[in-house]
XYZ file of C-alpha atoms in Angstrom:
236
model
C 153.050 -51.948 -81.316
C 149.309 -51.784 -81.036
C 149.631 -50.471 -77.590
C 152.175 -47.505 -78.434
C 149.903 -46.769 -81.104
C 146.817 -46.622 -79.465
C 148.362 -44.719 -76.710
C 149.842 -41.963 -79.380
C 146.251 -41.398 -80.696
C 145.118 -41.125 -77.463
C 147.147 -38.396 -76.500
C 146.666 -36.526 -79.720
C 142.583 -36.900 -78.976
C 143.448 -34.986 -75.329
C 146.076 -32.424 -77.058
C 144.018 -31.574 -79.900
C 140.919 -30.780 -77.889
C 142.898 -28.751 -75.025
C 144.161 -26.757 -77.948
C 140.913 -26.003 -79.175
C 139.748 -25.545 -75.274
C 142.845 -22.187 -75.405
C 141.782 -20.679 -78.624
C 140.410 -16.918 -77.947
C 136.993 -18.486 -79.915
C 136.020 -20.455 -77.447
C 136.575 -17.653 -74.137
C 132.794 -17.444 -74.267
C 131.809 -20.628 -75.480
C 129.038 -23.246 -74.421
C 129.331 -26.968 -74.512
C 127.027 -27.216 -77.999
C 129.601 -25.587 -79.978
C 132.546 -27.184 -78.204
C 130.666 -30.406 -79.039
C 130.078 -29.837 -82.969
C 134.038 -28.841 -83.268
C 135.288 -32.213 -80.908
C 132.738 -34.004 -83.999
C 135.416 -32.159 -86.207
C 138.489 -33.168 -84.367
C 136.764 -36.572 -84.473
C 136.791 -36.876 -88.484
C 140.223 -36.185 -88.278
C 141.257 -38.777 -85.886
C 139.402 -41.449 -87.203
C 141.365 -40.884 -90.302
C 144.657 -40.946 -88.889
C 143.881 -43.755 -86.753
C 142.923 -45.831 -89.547
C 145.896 -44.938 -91.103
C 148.359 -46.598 -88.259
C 145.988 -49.490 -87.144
C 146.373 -50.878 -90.891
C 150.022 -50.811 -90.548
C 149.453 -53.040 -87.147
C 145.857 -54.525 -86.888
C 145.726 -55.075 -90.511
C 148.566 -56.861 -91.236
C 147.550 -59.159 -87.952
C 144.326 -59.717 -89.589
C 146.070 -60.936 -93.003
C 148.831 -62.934 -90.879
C 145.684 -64.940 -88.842
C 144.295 -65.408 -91.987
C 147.450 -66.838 -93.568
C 147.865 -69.294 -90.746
C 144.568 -70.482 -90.590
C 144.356 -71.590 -94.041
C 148.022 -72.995 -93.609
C 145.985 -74.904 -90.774
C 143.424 -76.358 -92.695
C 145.785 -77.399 -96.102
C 145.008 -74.168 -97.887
C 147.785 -71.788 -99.261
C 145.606 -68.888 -99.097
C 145.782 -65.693 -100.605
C 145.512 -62.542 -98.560
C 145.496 -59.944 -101.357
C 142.312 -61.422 -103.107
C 139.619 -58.508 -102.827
C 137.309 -59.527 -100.538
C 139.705 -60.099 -97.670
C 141.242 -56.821 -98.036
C 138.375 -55.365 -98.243
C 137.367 -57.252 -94.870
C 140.400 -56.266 -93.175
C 140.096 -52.652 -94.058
C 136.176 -53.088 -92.628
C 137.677 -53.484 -89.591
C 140.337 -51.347 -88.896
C 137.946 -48.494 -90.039
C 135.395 -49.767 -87.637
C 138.207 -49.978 -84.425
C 139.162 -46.369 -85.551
C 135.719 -45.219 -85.725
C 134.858 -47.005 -82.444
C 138.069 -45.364 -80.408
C 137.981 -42.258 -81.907
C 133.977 -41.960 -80.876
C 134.577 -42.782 -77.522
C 137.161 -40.468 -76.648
C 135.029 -37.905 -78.297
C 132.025 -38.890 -75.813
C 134.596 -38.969 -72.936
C 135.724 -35.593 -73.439
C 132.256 -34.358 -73.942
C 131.110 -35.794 -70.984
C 133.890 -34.162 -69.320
C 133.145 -30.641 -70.585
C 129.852 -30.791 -70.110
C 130.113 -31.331 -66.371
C 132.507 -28.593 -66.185
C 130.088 -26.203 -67.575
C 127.690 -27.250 -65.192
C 129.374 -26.866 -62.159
C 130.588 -23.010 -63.733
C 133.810 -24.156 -64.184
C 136.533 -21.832 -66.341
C 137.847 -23.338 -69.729
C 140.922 -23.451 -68.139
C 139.452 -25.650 -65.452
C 137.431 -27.438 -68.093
C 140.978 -28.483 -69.983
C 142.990 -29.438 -66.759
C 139.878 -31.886 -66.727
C 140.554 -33.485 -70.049
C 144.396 -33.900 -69.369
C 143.666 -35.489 -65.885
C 140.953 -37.776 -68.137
C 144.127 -38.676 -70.276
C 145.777 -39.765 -67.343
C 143.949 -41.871 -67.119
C 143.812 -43.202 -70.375
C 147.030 -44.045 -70.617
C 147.197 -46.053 -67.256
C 144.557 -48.439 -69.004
C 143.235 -47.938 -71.826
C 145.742 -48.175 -74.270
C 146.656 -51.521 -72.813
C 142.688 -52.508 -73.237
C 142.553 -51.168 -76.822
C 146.001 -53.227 -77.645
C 144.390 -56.429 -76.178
C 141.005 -56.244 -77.400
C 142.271 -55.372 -81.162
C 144.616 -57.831 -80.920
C 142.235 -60.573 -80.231
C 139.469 -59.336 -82.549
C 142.146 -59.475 -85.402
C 143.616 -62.447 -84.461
C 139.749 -64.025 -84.048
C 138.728 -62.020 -86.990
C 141.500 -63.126 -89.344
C 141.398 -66.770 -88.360
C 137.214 -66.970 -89.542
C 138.262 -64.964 -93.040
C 140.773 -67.884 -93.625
C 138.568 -70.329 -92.663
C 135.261 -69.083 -94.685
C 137.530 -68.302 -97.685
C 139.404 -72.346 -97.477
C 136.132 -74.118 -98.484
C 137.328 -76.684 -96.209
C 136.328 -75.826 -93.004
C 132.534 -75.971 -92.514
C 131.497 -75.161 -88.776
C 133.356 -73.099 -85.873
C 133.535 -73.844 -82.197
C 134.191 -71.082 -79.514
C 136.729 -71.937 -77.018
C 137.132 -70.135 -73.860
C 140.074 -70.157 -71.261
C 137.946 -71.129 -68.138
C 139.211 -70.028 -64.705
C 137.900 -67.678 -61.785
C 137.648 -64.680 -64.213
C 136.058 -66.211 -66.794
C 133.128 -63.658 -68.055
C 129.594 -64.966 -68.140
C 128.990 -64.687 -71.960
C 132.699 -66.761 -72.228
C 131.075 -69.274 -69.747
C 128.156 -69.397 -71.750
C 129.671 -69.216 -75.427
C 132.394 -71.861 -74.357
C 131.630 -75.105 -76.891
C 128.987 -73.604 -78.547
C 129.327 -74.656 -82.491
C 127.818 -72.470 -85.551
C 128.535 -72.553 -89.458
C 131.708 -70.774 -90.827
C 129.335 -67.795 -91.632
C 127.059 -67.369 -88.792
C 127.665 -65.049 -85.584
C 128.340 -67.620 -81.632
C 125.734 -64.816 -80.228
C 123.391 -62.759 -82.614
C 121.362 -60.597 -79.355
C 122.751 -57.049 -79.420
C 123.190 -57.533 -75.612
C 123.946 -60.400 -72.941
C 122.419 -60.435 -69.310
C 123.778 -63.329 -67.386
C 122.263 -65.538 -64.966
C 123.698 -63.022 -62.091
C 121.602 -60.474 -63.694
C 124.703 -58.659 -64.568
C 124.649 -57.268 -68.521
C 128.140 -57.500 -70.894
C 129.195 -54.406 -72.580
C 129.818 -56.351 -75.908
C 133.201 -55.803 -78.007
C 130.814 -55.555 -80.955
C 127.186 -53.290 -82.092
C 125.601 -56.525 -82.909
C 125.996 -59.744 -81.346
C 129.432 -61.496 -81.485
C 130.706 -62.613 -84.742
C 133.408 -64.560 -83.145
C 135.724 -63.463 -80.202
C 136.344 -61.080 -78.001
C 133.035 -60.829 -76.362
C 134.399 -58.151 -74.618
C 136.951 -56.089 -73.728
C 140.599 -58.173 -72.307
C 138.364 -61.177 -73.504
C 140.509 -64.390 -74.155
C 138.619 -66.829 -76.217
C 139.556 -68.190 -79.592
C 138.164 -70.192 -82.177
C 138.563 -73.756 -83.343
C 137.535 -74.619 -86.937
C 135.867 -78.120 -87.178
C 135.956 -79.905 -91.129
C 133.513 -82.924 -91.282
C-alpha cells in the first residue's frame, strides 16, 4: 500500500508540473518563476501526501507501537496525545521530505533545459522521462524506507512510553551489502531516549560518506535508504 501510494503522488508531482509547463503563462517564462510556482505545487502536495501516508505510515507507526509494548508486558495506548502527536510528526516530515525532493528534481531538470535553450515543450518531455524513472525505483525506495522508519519509529515510542524498557540496541542484518554506518551501528547500545548516531553525516573507513535517512543523526533505523536494521529493547 505504501508503494502504490507513493507511486500515485509521484505521478501527480510530474502531471501537475507538466500542466503548469503547457499553460500560455509560462510560453515566455524563465526557470525563477517556474521555480516559485513548483514551491506552490509543492504546498499542495505535501498536504495531500500527508493526507494518504497517515492512512498507511501512520497506522504502521501506532501498530509497531502496539506490539512493542505487547513485547515488553505493557497494554499500551496508542491514542494518548503524545504518540499521536509523534506519529503525525512523522508522516508530515516523510511528506515534506518527498514532496521537496521531487520539487528539487524537477527543478534541476528545468533548469538544465533552459540552459541548453531547450523549448518548454522539450523542457516537459524531460520531466515525464524523469518520472520514468521514478516509478522504476523510487516508489519501491520510498515504500521500504517508510516502512522501516515506521516500523523502527513506532517500536522506540512503545518502548519510551512502557517505562519498562530502559536502553536500546541496534541490530543490523550483516551480509555482503551491509552499509558501513549498519556495520558500524550494529550492537551499539544507547538509552530509550537518545539517538545510535547524533553527527549530521557518516564517512566510513573507505572514505565513502552515507546520505542519511534523517537531517540529524539517526534516531533509530533506517540509516539510509532500503536500510534493514531494527531495534532490540534491553530492560535491566
Amino acid at each position: 500500500p505504501i508503494a502504490t501510494m507513493a507511486n500515485k503522488h509521484l505521478a501527480r508531482h510530474i502531471k501537475d508540473v507538466r500542466n503548469l509547463l503547457g499553460t500560455k503563462s509560462f510560453k515566455q517564462s524563465d526557470p525563477t518563476l517556474l521555480d516559485n510556482e513548483i514551491n506552490k505545487l509543492e504546498d499542495q502536495w505535501i498536504i495531500a501526501l500527508e493526507t494518504d501516508a497517515l492512512k498507511n505510515i501512520g497506522k504502521l507507526t501506532g501498530l509497531a507501537a502496539e506490539q512493542a509494548g505487547a513485547q515488553v508486558g505493557i497494554d499500551l495506548d496508542i491514542q494518548r496525545p503524545e504518540i499521536q502527536k509523534a506519529i503525525k510528526d512523522n508522516t508530515f516530515k516523510f511528506a515534506k521530505k518527498v514532496s521537496g525532493t521531487s520539487s528539487n528534481q524537477i527543478k534541476q531538470v528545468i533548469r538544465i533545459g533552459f540552459e541548453r535553450g531547450d523549448t518548454l515543450s522539450k523542457i516537459s518531455k524531460n520531466v515525464q522521462q524523469l518520472g520514468k524513472q521514478w516509478t522504476k525505483t523510487r516508489a519501491d525506495t520510498i515504500a521500504r524506507t517508510e516502512s522501516a522508519r515506521s516500523a523502527n519509529g513506532g517500536a522506540r515510542l512503545g518502548y519510551q512510553s512502557s517505562g519498562v524498557v530502559q536502553k536500546l540496541q541496534y541490530s543490523a542484518i550483516l551480509d555482503n551489502v551491509t552499509s558501513e554506518i549498519c556495520q558500524h551501528l550494529n550492537g551499539k547500545i544507547v538509552g530509550v531516549q537518545e539517538s545510535f548516531f547524533e553527527e549530521t553525516e557518516f564517512v566510513g573507513p573507505t572514505g565513502k560518506r552515507t546520505d542519511l535517512s534523517y537531517d540529524s543523526g539517526v534516531p533509530n533505523p533506517p540509516a539510509h535508504p532500503n536500510c534493514r536494521s531494527t531495534i532490540i529493547p534491553i530492560i535491566e
